[in-house]
mmCIF file of N, CA and C in Angstrom:
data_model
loop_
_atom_site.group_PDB
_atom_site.id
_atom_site.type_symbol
_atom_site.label_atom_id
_atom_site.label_comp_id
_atom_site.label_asym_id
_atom_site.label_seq_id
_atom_site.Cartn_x
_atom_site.Cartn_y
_atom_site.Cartn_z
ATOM 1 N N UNK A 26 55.546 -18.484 -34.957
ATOM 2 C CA UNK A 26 54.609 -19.437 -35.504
ATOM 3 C C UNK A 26 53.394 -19.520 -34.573
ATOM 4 N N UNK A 27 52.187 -19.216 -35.451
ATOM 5 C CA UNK A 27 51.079 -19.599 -34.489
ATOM 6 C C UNK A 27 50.388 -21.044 -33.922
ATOM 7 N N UNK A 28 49.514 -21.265 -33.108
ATOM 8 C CA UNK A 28 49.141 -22.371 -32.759
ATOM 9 C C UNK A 28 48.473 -22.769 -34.199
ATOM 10 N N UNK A 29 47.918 -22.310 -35.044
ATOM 11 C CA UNK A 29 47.248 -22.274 -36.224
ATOM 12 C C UNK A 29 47.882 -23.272 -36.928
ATOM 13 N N UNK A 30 49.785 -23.021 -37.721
ATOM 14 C CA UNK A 30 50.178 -23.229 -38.228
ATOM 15 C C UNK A 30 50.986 -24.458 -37.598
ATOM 16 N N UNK A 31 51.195 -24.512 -35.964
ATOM 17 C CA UNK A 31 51.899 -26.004 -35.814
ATOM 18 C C UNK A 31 50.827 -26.877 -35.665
ATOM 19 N N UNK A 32 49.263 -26.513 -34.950
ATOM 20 C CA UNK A 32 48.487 -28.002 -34.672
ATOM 21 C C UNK A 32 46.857 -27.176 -36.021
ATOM 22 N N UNK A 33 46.897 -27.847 -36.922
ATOM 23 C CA UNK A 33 45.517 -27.345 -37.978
ATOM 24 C C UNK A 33 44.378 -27.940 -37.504
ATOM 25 N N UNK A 34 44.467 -29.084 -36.494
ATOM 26 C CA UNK A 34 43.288 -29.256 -35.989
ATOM 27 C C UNK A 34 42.570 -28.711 -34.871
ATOM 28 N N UNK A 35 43.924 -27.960 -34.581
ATOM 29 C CA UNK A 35 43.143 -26.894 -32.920
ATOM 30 C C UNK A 35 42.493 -26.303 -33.381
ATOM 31 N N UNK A 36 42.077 -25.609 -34.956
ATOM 32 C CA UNK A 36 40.991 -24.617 -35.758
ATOM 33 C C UNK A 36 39.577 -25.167 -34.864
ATOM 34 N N UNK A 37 39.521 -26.348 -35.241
ATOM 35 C CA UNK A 37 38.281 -27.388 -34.800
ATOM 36 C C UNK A 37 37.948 -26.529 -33.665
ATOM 37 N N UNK A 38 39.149 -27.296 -32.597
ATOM 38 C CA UNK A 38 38.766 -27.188 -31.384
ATOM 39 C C UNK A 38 38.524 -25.704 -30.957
ATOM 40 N N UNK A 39 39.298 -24.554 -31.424
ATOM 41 C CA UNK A 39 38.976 -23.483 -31.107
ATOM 42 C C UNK A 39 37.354 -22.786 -31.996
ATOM 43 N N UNK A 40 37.610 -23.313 -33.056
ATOM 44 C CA UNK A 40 35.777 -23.163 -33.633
ATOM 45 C C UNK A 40 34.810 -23.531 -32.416
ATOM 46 N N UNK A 41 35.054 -24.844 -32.381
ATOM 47 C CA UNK A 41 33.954 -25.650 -31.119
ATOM 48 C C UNK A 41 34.086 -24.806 -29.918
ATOM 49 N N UNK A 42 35.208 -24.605 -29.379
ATOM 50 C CA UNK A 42 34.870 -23.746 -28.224
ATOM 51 C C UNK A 42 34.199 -22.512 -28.622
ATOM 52 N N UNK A 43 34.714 -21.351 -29.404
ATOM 53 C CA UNK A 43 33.685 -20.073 -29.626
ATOM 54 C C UNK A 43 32.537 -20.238 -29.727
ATOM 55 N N UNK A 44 32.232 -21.386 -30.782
ATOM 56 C CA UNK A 44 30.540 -21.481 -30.742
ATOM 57 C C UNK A 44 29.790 -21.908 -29.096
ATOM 58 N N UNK A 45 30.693 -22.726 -28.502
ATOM 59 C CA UNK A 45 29.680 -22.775 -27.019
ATOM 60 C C UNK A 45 29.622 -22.160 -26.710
ATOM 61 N N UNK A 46 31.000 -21.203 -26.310
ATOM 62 C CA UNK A 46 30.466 -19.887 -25.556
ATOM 63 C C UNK A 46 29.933 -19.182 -26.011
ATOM 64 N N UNK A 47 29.797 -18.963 -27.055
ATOM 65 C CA UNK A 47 29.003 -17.865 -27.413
ATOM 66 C C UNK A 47 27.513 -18.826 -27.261
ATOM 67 N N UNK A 48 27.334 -19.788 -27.447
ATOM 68 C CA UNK A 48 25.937 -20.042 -27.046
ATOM 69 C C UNK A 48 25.483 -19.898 -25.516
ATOM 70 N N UNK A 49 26.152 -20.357 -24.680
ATOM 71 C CA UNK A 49 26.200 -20.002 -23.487
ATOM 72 C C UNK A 49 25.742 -19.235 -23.295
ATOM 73 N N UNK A 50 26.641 -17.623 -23.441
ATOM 74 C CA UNK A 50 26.492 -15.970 -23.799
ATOM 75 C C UNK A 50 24.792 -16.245 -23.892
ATOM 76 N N UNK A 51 24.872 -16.926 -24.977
ATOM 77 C CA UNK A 51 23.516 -16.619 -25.371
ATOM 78 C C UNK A 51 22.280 -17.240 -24.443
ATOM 79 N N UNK A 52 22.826 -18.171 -24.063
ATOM 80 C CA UNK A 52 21.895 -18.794 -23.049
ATOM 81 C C UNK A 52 21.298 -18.315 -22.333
ATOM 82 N N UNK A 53 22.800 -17.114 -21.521
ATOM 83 C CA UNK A 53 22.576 -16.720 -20.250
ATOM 84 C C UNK A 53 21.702 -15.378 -20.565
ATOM 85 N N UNK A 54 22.166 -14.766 -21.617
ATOM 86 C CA UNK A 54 21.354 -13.434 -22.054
ATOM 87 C C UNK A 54 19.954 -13.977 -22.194
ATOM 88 N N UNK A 55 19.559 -15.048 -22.666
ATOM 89 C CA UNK A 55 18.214 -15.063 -22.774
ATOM 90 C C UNK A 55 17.265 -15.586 -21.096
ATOM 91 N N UNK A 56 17.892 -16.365 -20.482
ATOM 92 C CA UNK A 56 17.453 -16.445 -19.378
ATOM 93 C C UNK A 56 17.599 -15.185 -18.320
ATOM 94 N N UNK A 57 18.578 -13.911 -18.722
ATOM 95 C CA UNK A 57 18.367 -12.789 -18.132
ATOM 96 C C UNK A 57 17.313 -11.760 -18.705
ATOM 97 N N UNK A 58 17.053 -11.838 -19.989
ATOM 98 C CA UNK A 58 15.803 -11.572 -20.095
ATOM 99 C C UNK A 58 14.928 -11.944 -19.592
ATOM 100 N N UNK A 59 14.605 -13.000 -19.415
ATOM 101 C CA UNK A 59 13.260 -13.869 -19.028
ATOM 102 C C UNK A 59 13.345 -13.630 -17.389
ATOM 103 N N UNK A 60 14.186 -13.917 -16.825
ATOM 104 C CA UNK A 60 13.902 -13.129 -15.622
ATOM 105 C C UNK A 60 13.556 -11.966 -15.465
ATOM 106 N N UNK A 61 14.286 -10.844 -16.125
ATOM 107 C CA UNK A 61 13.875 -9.575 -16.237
ATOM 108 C C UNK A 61 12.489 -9.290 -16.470
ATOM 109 N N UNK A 62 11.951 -9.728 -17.682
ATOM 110 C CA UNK A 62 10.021 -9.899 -17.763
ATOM 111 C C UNK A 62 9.503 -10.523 -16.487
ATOM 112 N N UNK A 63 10.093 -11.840 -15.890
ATOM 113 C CA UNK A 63 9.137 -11.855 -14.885
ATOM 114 C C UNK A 63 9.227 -11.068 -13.711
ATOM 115 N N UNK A 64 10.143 -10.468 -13.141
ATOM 116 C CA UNK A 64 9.786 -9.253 -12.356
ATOM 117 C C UNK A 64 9.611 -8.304 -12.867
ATOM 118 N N UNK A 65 9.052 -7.442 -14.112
ATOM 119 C CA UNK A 65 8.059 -7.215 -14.301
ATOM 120 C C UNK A 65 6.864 -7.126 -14.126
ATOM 121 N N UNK A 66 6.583 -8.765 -14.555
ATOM 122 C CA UNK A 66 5.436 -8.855 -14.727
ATOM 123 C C UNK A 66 4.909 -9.474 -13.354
ATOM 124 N N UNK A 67 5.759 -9.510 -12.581
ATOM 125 C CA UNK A 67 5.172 -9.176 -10.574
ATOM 126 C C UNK A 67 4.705 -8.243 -10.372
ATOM 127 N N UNK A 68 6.051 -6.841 -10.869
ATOM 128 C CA UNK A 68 5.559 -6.138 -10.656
ATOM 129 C C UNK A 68 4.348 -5.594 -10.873
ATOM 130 N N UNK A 69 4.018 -5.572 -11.920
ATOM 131 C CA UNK A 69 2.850 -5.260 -12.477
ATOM 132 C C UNK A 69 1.584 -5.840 -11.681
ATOM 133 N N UNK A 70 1.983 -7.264 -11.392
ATOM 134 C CA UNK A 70 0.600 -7.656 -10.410
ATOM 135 C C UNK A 70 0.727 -7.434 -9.134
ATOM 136 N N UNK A 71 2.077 -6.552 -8.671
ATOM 137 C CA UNK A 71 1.563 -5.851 -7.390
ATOM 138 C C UNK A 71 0.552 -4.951 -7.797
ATOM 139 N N UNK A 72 1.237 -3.894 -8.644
ATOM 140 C CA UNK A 72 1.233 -2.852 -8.789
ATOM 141 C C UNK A 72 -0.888 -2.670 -9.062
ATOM 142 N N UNK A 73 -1.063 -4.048 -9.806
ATOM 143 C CA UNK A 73 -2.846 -4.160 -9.685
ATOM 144 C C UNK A 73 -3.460 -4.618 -8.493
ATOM 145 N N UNK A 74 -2.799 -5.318 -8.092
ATOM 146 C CA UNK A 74 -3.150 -6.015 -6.521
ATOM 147 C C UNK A 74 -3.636 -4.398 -5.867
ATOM 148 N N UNK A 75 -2.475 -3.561 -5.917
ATOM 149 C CA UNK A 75 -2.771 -2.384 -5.121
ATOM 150 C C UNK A 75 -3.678 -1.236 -5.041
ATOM 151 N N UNK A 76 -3.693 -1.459 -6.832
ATOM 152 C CA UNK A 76 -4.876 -0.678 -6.913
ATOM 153 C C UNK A 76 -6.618 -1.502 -6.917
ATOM 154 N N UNK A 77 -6.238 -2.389 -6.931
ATOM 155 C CA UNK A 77 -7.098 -3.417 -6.142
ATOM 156 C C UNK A 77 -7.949 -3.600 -4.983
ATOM 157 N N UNK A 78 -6.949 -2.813 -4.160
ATOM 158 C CA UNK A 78 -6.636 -3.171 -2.579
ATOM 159 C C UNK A 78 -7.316 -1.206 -2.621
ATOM 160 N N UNK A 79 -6.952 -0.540 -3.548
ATOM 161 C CA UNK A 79 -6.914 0.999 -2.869
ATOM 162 C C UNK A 79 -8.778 1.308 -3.380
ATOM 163 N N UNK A 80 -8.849 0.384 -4.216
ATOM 164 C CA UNK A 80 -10.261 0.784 -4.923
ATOM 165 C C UNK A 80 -11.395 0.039 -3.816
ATOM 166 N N UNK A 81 -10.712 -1.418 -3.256
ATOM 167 C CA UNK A 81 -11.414 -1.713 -2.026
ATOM 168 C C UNK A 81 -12.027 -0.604 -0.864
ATOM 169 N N UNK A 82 -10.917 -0.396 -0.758
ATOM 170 C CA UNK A 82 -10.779 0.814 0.742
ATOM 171 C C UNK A 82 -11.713 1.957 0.312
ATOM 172 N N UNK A 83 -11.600 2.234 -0.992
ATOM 173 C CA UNK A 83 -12.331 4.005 -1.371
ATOM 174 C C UNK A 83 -14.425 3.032 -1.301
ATOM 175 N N UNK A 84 -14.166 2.058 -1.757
ATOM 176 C CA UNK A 84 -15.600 1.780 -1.673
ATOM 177 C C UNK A 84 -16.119 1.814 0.162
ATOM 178 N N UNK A 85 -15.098 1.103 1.023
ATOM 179 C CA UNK A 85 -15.384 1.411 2.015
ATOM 180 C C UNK A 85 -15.509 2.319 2.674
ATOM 181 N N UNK A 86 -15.107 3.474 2.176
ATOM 182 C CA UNK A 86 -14.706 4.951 3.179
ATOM 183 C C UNK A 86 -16.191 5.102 2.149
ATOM 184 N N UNK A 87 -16.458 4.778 1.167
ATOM 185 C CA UNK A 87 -17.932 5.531 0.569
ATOM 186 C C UNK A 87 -18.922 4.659 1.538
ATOM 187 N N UNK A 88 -18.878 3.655 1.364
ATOM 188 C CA UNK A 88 -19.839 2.619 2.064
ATOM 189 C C UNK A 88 -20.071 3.108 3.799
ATOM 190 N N UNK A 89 -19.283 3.390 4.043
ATOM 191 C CA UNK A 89 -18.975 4.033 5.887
ATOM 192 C C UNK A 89 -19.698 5.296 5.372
ATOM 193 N N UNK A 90 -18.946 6.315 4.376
ATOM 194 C CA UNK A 90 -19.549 7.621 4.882
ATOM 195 C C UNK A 90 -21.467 8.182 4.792
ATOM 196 N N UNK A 91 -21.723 7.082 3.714
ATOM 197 C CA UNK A 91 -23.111 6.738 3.405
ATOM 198 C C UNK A 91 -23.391 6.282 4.324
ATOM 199 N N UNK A 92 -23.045 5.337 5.224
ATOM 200 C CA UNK A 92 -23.494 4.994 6.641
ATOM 201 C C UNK A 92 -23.477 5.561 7.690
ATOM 202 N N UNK A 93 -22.697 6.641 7.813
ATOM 203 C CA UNK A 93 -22.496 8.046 8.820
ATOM 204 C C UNK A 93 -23.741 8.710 8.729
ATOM 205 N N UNK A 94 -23.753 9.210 7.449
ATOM 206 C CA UNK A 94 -25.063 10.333 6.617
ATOM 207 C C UNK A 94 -25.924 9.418 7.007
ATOM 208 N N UNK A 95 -26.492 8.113 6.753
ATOM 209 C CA UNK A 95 -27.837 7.923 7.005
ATOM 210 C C UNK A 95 -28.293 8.109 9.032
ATOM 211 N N UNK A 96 -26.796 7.788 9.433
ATOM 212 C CA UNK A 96 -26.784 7.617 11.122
ATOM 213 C C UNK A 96 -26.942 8.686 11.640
ATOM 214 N N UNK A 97 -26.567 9.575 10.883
ATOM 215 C CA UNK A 97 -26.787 11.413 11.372
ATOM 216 C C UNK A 97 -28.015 11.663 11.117
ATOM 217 N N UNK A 98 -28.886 11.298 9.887
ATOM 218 C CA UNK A 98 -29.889 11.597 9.866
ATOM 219 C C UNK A 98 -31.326 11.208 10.484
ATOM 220 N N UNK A 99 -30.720 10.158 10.918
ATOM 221 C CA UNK A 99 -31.504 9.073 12.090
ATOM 222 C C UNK A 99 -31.572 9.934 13.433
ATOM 223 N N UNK A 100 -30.179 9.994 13.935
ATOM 224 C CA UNK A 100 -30.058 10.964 14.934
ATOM 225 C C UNK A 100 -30.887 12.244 14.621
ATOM 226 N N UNK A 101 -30.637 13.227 13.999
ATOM 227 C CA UNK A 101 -31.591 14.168 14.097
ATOM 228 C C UNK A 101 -32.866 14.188 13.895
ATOM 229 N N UNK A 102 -33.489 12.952 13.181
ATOM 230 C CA UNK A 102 -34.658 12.833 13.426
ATOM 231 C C UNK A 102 -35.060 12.070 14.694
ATOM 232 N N UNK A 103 -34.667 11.576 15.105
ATOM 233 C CA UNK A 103 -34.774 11.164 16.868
ATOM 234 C C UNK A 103 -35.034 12.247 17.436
ATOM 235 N N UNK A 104 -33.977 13.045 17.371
ATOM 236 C CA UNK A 104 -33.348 14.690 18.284
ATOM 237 C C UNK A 104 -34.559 15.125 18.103
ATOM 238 N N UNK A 105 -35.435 15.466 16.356
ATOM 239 C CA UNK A 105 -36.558 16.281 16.119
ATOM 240 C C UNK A 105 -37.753 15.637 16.835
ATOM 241 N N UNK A 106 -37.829 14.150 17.325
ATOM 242 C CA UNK A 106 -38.927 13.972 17.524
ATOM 243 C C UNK A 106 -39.039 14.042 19.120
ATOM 244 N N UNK A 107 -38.200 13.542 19.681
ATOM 245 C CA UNK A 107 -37.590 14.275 20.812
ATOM 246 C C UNK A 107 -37.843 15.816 21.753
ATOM 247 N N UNK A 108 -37.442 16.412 20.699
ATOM 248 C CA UNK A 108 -37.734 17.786 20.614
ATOM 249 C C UNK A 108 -39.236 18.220 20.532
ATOM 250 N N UNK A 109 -40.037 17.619 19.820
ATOM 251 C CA UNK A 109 -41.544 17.343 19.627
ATOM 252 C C UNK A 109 -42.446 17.382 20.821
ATOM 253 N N UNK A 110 -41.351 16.105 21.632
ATOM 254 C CA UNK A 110 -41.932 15.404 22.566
ATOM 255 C C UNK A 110 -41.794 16.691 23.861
ATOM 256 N N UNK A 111 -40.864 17.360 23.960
ATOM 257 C CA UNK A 111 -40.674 17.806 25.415
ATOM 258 C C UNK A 111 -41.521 19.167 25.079
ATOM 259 N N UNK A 112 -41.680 19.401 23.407
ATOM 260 C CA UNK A 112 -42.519 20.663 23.344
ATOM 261 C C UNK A 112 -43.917 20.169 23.801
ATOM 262 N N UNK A 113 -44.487 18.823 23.344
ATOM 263 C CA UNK A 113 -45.995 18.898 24.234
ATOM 264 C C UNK A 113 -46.021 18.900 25.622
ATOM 265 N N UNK A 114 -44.818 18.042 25.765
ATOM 266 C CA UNK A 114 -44.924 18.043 27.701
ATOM 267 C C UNK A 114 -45.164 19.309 28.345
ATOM 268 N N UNK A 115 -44.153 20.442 27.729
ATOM 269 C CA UNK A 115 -44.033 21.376 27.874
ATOM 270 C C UNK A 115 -45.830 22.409 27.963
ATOM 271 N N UNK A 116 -46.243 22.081 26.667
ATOM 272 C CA UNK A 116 -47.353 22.856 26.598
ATOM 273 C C UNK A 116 -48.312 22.165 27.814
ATOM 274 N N UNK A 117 -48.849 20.747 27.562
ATOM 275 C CA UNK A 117 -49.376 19.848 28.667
ATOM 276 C C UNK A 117 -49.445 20.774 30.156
ATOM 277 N N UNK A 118 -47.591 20.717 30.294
ATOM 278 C CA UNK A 118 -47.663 21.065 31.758
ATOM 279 C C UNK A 118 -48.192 22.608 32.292
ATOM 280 N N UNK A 119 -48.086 23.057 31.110
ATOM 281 C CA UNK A 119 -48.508 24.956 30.921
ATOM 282 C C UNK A 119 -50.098 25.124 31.130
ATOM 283 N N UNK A 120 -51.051 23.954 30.255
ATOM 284 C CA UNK A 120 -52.304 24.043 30.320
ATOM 285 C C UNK A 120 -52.564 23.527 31.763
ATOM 286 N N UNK A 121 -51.723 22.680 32.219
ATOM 287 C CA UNK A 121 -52.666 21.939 33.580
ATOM 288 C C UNK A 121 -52.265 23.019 34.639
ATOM 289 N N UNK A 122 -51.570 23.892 34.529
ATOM 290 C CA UNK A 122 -51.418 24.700 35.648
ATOM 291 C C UNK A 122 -52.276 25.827 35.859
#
């Protein structure tokens, strides 16, 4: 004989229990989703943060190397005028002798 057939009101109680747990179940499945999206969706705002962070840096290595090139070109025009300079000295000292 089952529990069924000696107590007809345990149906109830065993109805009532399946449905919680299974809501439960369900509870917990949906709050493991929802966690699951939000690390995600961290990830994801590392994952922009970084390219964020990498698009920073490439403007700087442009911003620096444009600042190299103009510093080199400063320098050699120094160097050329420089160079200018020791060629008159040069001639100067050739004529006065």
């Amino acid at each position: 004989m089952n529990i069924m057939e000696r107590n007809p009101h345990e149906i109830g109680k065993l109805t009532t229990f399946y449905i919680s747990t299974c809501e439960r179940e369900s509870e917990r499945e949906r709050v493991r989703r929802e966690r699951v999206r939000e690390r995600v969706r961290e990830r994801e705002w590392e994952r922009q943060r970084e390219r964020e962070r990498e698009r920073g840096r490439e403007r700087d290595r442009q911003t620096d190397r444009q600042t190299y090139r103009q510093t080199d070109k400063e320098r050699e025009t120094e160097r050329e005028k420089e160079r200018e300079i020791q060629t008159d000295r040069q001639r100067e000292a050739e004529r006065d002798r």
